[in-house]
Coordinates of N, CA and C in Angstrom, one line a residue:
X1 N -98.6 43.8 60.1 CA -99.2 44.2 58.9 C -100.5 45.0 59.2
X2 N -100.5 46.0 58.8 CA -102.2 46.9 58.7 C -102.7 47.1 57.5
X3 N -103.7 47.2 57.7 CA -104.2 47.4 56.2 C -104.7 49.5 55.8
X4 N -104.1 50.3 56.9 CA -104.3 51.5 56.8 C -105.5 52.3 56.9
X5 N -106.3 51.5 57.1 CA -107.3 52.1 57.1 C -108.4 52.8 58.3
X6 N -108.9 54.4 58.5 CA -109.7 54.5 59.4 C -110.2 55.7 58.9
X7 N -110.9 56.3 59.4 CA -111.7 57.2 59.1 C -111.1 58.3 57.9
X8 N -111.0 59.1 56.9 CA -110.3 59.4 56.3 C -110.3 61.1 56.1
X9 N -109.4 61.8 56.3 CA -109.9 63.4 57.0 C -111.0 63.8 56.0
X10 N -111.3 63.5 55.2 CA -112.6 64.3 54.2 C -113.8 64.0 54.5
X11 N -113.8 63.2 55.4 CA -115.4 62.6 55.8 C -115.9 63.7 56.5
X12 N -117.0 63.4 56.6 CA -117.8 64.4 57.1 C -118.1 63.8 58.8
X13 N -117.8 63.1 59.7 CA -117.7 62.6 60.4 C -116.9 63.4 61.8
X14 N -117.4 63.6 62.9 CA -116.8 65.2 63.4 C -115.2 64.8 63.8
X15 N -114.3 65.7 63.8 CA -113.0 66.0 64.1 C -112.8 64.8 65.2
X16 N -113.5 65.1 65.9 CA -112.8 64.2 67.4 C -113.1 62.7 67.5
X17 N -114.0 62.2 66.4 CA -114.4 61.1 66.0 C -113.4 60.3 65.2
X18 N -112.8 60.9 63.9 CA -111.9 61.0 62.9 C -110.8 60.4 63.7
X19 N -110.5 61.5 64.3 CA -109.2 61.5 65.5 C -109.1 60.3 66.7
X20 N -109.8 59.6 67.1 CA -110.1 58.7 68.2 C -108.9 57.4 67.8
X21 N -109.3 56.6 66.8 CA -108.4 55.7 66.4 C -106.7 55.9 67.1
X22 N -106.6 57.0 66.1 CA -104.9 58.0 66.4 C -105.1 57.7 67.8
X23 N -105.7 58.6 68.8 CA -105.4 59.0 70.0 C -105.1 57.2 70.8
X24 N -105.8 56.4 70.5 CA -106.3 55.6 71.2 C -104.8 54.9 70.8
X25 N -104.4 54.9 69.4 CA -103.1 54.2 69.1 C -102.1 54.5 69.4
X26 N -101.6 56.1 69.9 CA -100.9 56.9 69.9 C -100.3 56.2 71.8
X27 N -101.8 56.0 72.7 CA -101.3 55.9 74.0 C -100.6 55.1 74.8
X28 N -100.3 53.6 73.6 CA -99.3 52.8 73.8 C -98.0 53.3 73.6
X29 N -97.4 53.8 72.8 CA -96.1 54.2 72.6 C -95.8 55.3 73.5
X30 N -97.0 56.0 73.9 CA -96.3 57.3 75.0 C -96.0 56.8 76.2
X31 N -96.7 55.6 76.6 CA -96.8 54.8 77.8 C -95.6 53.6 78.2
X32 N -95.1 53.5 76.8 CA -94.2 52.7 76.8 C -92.6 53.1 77.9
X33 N -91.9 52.5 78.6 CA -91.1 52.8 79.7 C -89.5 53.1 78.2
X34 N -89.0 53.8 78.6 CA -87.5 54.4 77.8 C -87.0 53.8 77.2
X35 N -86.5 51.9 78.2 CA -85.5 51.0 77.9 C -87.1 50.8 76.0
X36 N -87.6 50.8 75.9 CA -88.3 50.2 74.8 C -88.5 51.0 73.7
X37 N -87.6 52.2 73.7 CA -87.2 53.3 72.4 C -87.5 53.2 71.1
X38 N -86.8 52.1 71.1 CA -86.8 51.4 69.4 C -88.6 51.2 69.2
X39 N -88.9 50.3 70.0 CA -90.3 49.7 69.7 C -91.3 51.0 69.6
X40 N -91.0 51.7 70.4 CA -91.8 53.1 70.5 C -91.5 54.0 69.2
X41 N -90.7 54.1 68.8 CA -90.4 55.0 67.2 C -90.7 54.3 66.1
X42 N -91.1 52.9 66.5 CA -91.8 52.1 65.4 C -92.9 51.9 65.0
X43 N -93.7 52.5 66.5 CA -95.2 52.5 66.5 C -95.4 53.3 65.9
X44 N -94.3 54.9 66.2 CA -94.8 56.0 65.7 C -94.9 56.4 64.3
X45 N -93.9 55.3 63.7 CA -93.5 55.5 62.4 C -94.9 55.1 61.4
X46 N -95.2 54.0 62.1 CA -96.3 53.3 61.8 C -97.5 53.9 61.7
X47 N -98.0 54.7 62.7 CA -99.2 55.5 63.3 C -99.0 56.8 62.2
X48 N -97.9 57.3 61.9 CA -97.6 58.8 61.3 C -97.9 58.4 59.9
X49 N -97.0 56.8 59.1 CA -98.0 56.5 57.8 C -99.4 56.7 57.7
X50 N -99.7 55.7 58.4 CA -101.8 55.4 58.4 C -102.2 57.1 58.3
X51 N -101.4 57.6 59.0 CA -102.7 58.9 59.3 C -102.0 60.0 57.7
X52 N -100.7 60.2 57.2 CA -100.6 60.1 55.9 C -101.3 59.5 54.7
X53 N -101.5 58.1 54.9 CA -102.2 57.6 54.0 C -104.1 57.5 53.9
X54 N -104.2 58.4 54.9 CA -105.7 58.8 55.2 C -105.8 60.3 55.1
X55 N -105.2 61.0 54.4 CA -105.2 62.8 54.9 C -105.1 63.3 55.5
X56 N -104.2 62.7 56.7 CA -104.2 63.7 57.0 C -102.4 64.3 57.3
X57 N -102.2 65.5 58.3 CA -101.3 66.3 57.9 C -100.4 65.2 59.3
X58 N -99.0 65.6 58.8 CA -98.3 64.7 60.2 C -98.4 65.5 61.5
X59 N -98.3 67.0 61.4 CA -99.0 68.3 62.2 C -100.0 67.4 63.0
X60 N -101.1 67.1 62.7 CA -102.5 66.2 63.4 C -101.9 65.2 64.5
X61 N -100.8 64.5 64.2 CA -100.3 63.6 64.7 C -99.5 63.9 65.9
X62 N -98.6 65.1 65.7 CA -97.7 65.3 66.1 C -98.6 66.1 67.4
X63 N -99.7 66.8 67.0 CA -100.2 67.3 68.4 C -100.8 66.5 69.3
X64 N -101.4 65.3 68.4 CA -101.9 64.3 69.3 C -101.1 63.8 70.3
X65 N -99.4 63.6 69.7 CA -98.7 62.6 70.3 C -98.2 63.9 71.7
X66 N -97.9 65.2 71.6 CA -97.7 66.0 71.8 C -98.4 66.5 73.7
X67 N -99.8 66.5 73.4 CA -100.9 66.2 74.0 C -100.5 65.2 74.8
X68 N -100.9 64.3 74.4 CA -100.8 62.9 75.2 C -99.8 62.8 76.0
X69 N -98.2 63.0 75.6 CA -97.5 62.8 76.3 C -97.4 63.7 77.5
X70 N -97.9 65.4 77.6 CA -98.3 66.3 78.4 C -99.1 65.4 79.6
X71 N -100.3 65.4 79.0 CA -101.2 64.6 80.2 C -100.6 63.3 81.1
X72 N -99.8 61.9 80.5 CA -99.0 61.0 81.0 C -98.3 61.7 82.1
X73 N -97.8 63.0 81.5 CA -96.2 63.3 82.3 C -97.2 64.2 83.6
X74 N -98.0 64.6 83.3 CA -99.2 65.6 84.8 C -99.8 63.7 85.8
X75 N -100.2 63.3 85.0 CA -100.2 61.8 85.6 C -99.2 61.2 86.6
X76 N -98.2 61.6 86.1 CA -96.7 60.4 86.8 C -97.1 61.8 87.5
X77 N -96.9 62.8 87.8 CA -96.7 63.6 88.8 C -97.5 63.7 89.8
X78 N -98.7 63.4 89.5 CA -99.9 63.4 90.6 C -99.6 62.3 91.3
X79 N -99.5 60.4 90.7 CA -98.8 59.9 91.2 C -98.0 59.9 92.2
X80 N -96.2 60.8 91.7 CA -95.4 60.5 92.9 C -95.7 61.6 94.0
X81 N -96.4 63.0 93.6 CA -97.3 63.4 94.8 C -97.7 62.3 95.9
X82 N -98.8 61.7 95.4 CA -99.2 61.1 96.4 C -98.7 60.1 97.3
X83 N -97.9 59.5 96.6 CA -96.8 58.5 97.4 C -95.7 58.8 98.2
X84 N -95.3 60.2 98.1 CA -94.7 61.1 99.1 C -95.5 61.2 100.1

C-alpha cells in the first residue's frame, strides 16, 4: 500500500528534484534480473500511477524508465569488458 504521494509537478520545486523519488524508484525494477518479469511490471504499474496521480504525464516516466535502463545496459557492458 502507498499512500501516493511526492512532490507534485506544479510545485515550484526544480525539475530534477520533483523527479528524484521516480528515478530512485524506477532503479529497482530496471535492475531486477528477467526470471522476475511479473514483479517488475508491477512496480511499474505502481510507479506510472503515483506519478499520474501527482501530474504528471506517463511521457516523464517513460523517459525516466527509458534512461535508466540505457545507463544499466552501458554498465553490464563495461562490466563484461572488464572481465574479459
Amino acid at each position: 500500500m502507498t499512500t501516493d504521494t511526492t512532490i507534485n509537478n506544479k510545485s515550484c520545486h526544480p525539475k530534477e528534484q520533483k523527479l528524484l523519488a521516480y528515478k530512485n524508484w524506477i532503479h529497482r525494477p530496471v535492475t531486477l534480473p528477467p526470471s522476475e518479469e511479473n514483479a517488475k511490471n508491477k512496480e511499474l504499474n505502481t510507479i506510472t500511477n503515483i506519478t499520474l496521480n501527482n501530474g504528471y504525464r506517463k511521457e516523464d516516466i517513460t523517459h525516466l524508465y527509458n534512461k535508466l535502463t540505457r545507463k544499466t545496459g552501458n554498465l553490464d557492458n563495461k562490466d563484461k569488458k572488464r572481465t574479459k
